[in-house]
XYZ file of C-alpha atoms in Angstrom:
323
model
C -4.644 23.644 -19.929
C -0.764 23.848 -18.247
C 0.702 26.783 -19.789
C 4.580 25.794 -22.463
C 7.410 25.268 -20.415
C 9.387 28.228 -20.492
C 12.913 27.478 -20.560
C 16.620 29.643 -19.554
C 20.135 28.686 -21.375
C 23.362 29.592 -21.359
C 23.232 32.604 -18.987
C 26.629 34.307 -19.280
C 28.612 37.419 -17.379
C 31.303 40.042 -18.711
C 33.000 42.339 -16.503
C 34.817 45.243 -16.554
C 38.296 44.904 -18.177
C 39.995 46.858 -15.026
C 39.995 45.700 -11.536
C 41.018 47.913 -9.354
C 40.614 47.208 -4.804
C 38.026 48.966 -2.733
C 40.705 52.311 -2.201
C 40.729 53.044 -5.347
C 37.207 54.809 -5.026
C 36.856 58.292 -5.026
C 36.919 59.806 -1.210
C 35.628 56.447 -0.223
C 36.865 57.221 3.464
C 34.562 60.136 3.600
C 32.344 58.842 1.370
C 31.828 55.644 4.738
C 31.609 58.450 7.320
C 29.425 60.633 5.778
C 27.374 57.261 4.780
C 27.927 56.521 9.308
C 29.711 53.554 7.837
C 32.582 51.980 9.443
C 35.715 51.718 7.943
C 36.269 48.256 8.050
C 35.974 46.961 4.709
C 35.728 43.084 5.627
C 32.861 44.040 7.805
C 30.705 44.912 4.259
C 32.851 42.302 2.088
C 34.206 45.689 0.490
C 37.304 44.244 -2.051
C 37.611 44.517 -5.595
C 35.302 46.305 -8.346
C 35.822 46.593 -12.126
C 35.556 48.840 -14.637
C 35.532 49.314 -17.948
C 36.456 51.974 -20.682
C 34.216 50.649 -23.071
C 30.776 51.207 -24.498
C 26.637 49.890 -23.026
C 26.272 48.717 -26.222
C 30.320 47.074 -26.177
C 29.377 45.190 -23.022
C 25.463 43.909 -24.512
C 27.300 42.418 -28.004
C 30.325 40.880 -25.667
C 27.967 38.646 -23.037
C 25.401 38.651 -25.424
C 27.964 36.450 -28.505
C 28.080 35.205 -25.483
C 24.772 33.473 -24.541
C 24.091 32.489 -28.176
C 28.064 30.788 -28.660
C 27.276 28.777 -25.814
C 23.266 27.698 -26.528
C 24.544 26.728 -29.758
C 22.052 29.059 -32.115
C 22.590 31.071 -34.927
C 22.057 34.711 -34.684
C 19.726 34.390 -36.626
C 16.912 32.181 -35.167
C 16.370 34.599 -31.961
C 13.234 36.517 -32.659
C 13.735 39.099 -30.240
C 16.526 41.051 -27.719
C 15.242 41.993 -24.172
C 17.562 45.067 -24.197
C 17.788 45.951 -19.816
C 19.648 49.520 -18.828
C 19.149 51.635 -15.355
C 20.082 54.249 -17.687
C 20.650 54.842 -21.710
C 22.474 57.138 -22.570
C 20.632 60.388 -24.210
C 16.910 60.007 -25.345
C 14.963 59.272 -27.993
C 17.270 60.398 -30.949
C 20.256 58.582 -29.533
C 18.376 55.395 -28.099
C 18.480 54.225 -32.366
C 21.883 54.293 -32.818
C 22.129 51.908 -29.548
C 19.616 49.705 -30.978
C 20.891 49.497 -33.476
C 25.213 48.594 -32.715
C 23.727 46.195 -30.831
C 21.947 44.022 -32.882
C 23.540 44.806 -35.859
C 27.230 43.212 -34.082
C 24.440 40.262 -32.374
C 23.361 39.366 -36.354
C 19.538 40.028 -34.996
C 18.579 41.644 -38.037
C 14.565 40.316 -37.850
C 14.379 40.762 -34.646
C 11.747 42.131 -32.347
C 13.466 44.536 -29.663
C 12.069 46.348 -26.647
C 13.479 48.730 -23.738
C 13.513 47.923 -20.124
C 15.482 50.747 -18.018
C 13.041 51.290 -15.695
C 13.070 48.573 -12.967
C 16.267 49.724 -11.703
C 18.418 46.855 -10.590
C 15.056 44.223 -10.696
C 15.739 45.783 -14.978
C 17.756 42.509 -15.586
C 14.200 39.923 -13.626
C 11.259 41.909 -15.662
C 13.082 41.202 -18.936
C 13.181 37.632 -18.303
C 9.867 37.542 -16.945
C 8.797 39.257 -20.075
C 10.886 36.717 -22.690
C 8.930 33.880 -20.666
C 5.076 35.158 -21.096
C 6.417 36.210 -25.203
C 7.950 32.487 -25.500
C 4.474 31.638 -23.148
C 2.312 32.821 -25.277
C 3.155 32.276 -28.576
C 4.726 35.580 -29.664
C 8.430 34.603 -30.240
C 10.150 31.169 -29.641
C 13.686 32.454 -29.225
C 13.676 35.980 -27.468
C 17.926 37.872 -25.812
C 17.300 38.854 -22.539
C 20.927 40.663 -21.996
C 21.788 43.837 -19.369
C 24.030 45.729 -19.370
C 24.636 49.112 -16.820
C 28.175 50.923 -16.306
C 29.776 53.749 -14.337
C 30.473 56.618 -15.950
C 30.244 59.928 -12.990
C 32.987 58.010 -10.568
C 32.126 59.828 -7.084
C 28.757 57.577 -7.805
C 31.061 54.603 -7.997
C 30.413 54.052 -3.636
C 26.356 54.747 -2.350
C 25.583 53.484 0.995
C 24.492 49.984 0.135
C 26.835 48.965 -2.682
C 29.752 49.774 -4.105
C 29.234 49.111 -7.748
C 31.378 47.047 -10.795
C 30.579 47.808 -14.579
C 29.400 45.107 -16.855
C 26.888 43.583 -18.570
C 25.043 39.792 -17.830
C 22.831 38.010 -20.618
C 20.613 34.674 -21.182
C 18.352 32.399 -23.945
C 14.245 32.034 -22.828
C 13.090 29.686 -25.621
C 10.662 26.704 -25.405
C 13.535 24.859 -25.393
C 16.158 23.993 -23.460
C 19.882 25.196 -25.714
C 23.152 23.768 -24.892
C 24.042 22.080 -21.772
C 23.958 24.213 -19.571
C 19.123 24.461 -19.811
C 16.999 25.244 -16.486
C 13.145 25.707 -17.322
C 11.642 28.819 -15.203
C 8.762 27.120 -12.988
C 7.477 30.424 -12.175
C 7.327 34.011 -11.465
C 6.647 37.108 -9.530
C 6.970 40.410 -8.424
C 5.543 42.786 -5.314
C 5.933 46.089 -5.359
C 4.422 49.649 -3.509
C 4.223 52.230 -5.877
C 4.420 55.351 -2.809
C 7.937 53.430 -1.504
C 9.336 53.642 -4.898
C 11.956 56.433 -3.624
C 15.334 55.135 -3.336
C 15.928 56.457 -0.203
C 13.615 54.101 1.656
C 14.522 50.893 2.796
C 14.975 47.429 0.812
C 11.157 45.985 2.226
C 11.349 42.073 3.581
C 7.461 41.963 3.241
C 7.639 42.298 -0.657
C 10.508 39.193 -1.014
C 8.189 37.093 1.774
C 5.197 38.579 -0.989
C 7.638 37.374 -3.579
C 7.877 33.968 -2.049
C 5.023 33.250 -0.997
C 3.094 33.482 -4.961
C 6.821 31.870 -6.729
C 5.759 29.014 -4.094
C 2.598 28.510 -4.617
C 2.331 27.988 -8.691
C 5.400 25.714 -7.633
C 4.005 23.194 -4.478
C 7.431 23.700 -3.254
C 8.156 25.165 0.335
C 11.106 28.240 0.868
C 12.776 24.942 2.895
C 13.092 24.096 -1.116
C 14.961 26.248 -2.820
C 18.302 24.985 -3.077
C 19.701 27.555 -3.350
C 18.998 32.467 -3.723
C 20.905 34.579 -5.730
C 20.376 37.666 -4.533
C 21.791 41.143 -4.922
C 25.404 41.918 -4.415
C 24.700 44.567 -1.524
C 26.503 44.834 1.621
C 27.115 41.889 3.101
C 24.963 43.400 6.769
C 22.358 44.776 3.765
C 21.855 40.556 2.151
C 22.025 39.296 5.207
C 20.135 40.444 6.299
C 17.557 41.420 4.985
C 17.228 37.882 3.283
C 16.682 36.157 6.691
C 13.822 38.870 7.208
C 11.886 37.582 4.679
C 13.004 34.645 5.599
C 15.768 32.585 3.748
C 18.222 30.836 6.353
C 22.777 31.693 5.308
C 22.465 28.861 3.427
C 21.052 29.719 0.754
C 22.597 32.938 0.315
C 24.847 33.758 -1.854
C 27.975 36.374 -0.446
C 31.124 35.335 -2.611
C 31.023 37.372 -5.309
C 30.087 40.051 -2.795
C 34.143 41.462 -2.505
C 35.376 40.297 -5.161
C 33.554 43.128 -7.625
C 31.201 43.846 -5.840
C 27.512 45.060 -7.554
C 27.165 44.937 -11.303
C 23.858 46.947 -11.388
C 20.564 44.482 -12.105
C 23.302 41.950 -13.658
C 23.863 40.844 -10.277
C 21.712 37.519 -10.041
C 22.996 35.483 -13.253
C 26.290 36.834 -12.621
C 25.870 34.902 -9.116
C 24.126 31.829 -10.505
C 27.137 31.616 -13.291
C 29.840 31.678 -10.661
C 27.688 28.799 -7.946
C 27.745 26.649 -11.114
C 30.517 27.567 -11.505
C 32.226 25.938 -8.372
C 30.083 22.703 -8.791
C 27.131 24.147 -6.340
C 24.637 23.843 -8.517
C 22.978 21.020 -8.385
C 20.576 18.734 -11.478
C 17.365 18.909 -11.224
C 17.920 21.711 -7.434
C 15.767 25.041 -7.690
C 16.716 28.626 -7.097
C 15.567 31.317 -7.094
C 16.873 34.399 -9.209
C 16.222 37.918 -7.036
C 15.785 42.063 -6.790
C 15.494 44.149 -4.177
C 14.877 47.215 -4.788
C 12.913 50.142 -2.462
C 9.582 49.475 -3.143
C 9.242 46.166 -5.673
C 11.440 42.339 -5.486
C 10.713 40.431 -8.495
C 11.896 37.405 -8.081
C 11.788 33.749 -11.368
C 12.137 30.585 -9.846
C 14.644 28.443 -11.385
C 15.024 24.139 -12.252
C 18.601 22.716 -13.081
C 18.523 20.497 -16.720
C 19.942 17.633 -15.936
C 22.939 17.029 -17.109
C 22.741 15.919 -21.597
C 18.990 16.801 -21.625
C 19.459 20.261 -24.062
C 19.053 19.186 -27.862
C 22.807 18.880 -29.244
C 23.322 22.877 -30.673
C 22.482 23.570 -33.394
C 24.175 24.641 -36.512
C 25.071 27.790 -35.719
C 26.824 30.969 -38.474
C 30.371 32.469 -38.676
C 29.938 35.968 -37.104
C 32.072 37.979 -34.968
C 32.223 40.933 -32.673
C 32.336 44.352 -34.484
């Protein structure tokens, strides 16, 4: 028996409110020398970064609200929240307040919730796959997935693989497409090597090939049938080398956002999907692979863009405000 279709709707994102040139990053020349990187901005894709004075919760609420508004659904109709972050601050005594704050400000008063954090910059795609499984199993009908992250120590804004921006991204995963901006989740897969999880290890193109093979086999497709790859916004040479080694062509990559704001933690694939669509480079019935790699892990989610107008009309929404 075929699994019931599951959809991703209304992907949205927010970035830190302050834009700054990469030259403002603390000790960038010294760090570049320490990393063995020639200080050539065009080579690496150094451009701007986005900083925020807002909390993780506020970033999550702003993005989540944008998704619910775009999907045209009432918060009361969402029955689960999957909240992702690379680093939830504090511990068990503080996490309850964080979740309570996000859910109350989004009016998700009766929704179940779960958190995703151990997967680093694959958190969002892991959260989307979790939501897909919950909807396909009939446990939930509408799941709001939100990832939120920010740099708290400016000395960590530059790493040897990326410049970091603060931000959040979100999407609604549901049995039906919601609103006008909808995708069918065609397939998904992950591949991992636990002994290679140490962050100093390299990203593995072998794991990327494994994920592509599983996803495309499930979809009855070939790699060339993928219209676009929405990857992490790491330094340009890293993205191009690793994804080309994984079999993707230069035309399938999306590098525009690397100089615009760099790496927004796990949010990059959704951010790149939103911006690629806004640029008119997402076609109806086209297939787009959201993908994220960290040392020891690759996760992929294959989407098919639904033709405009196939989603049902937006449902009546409750009146609610960002608090």
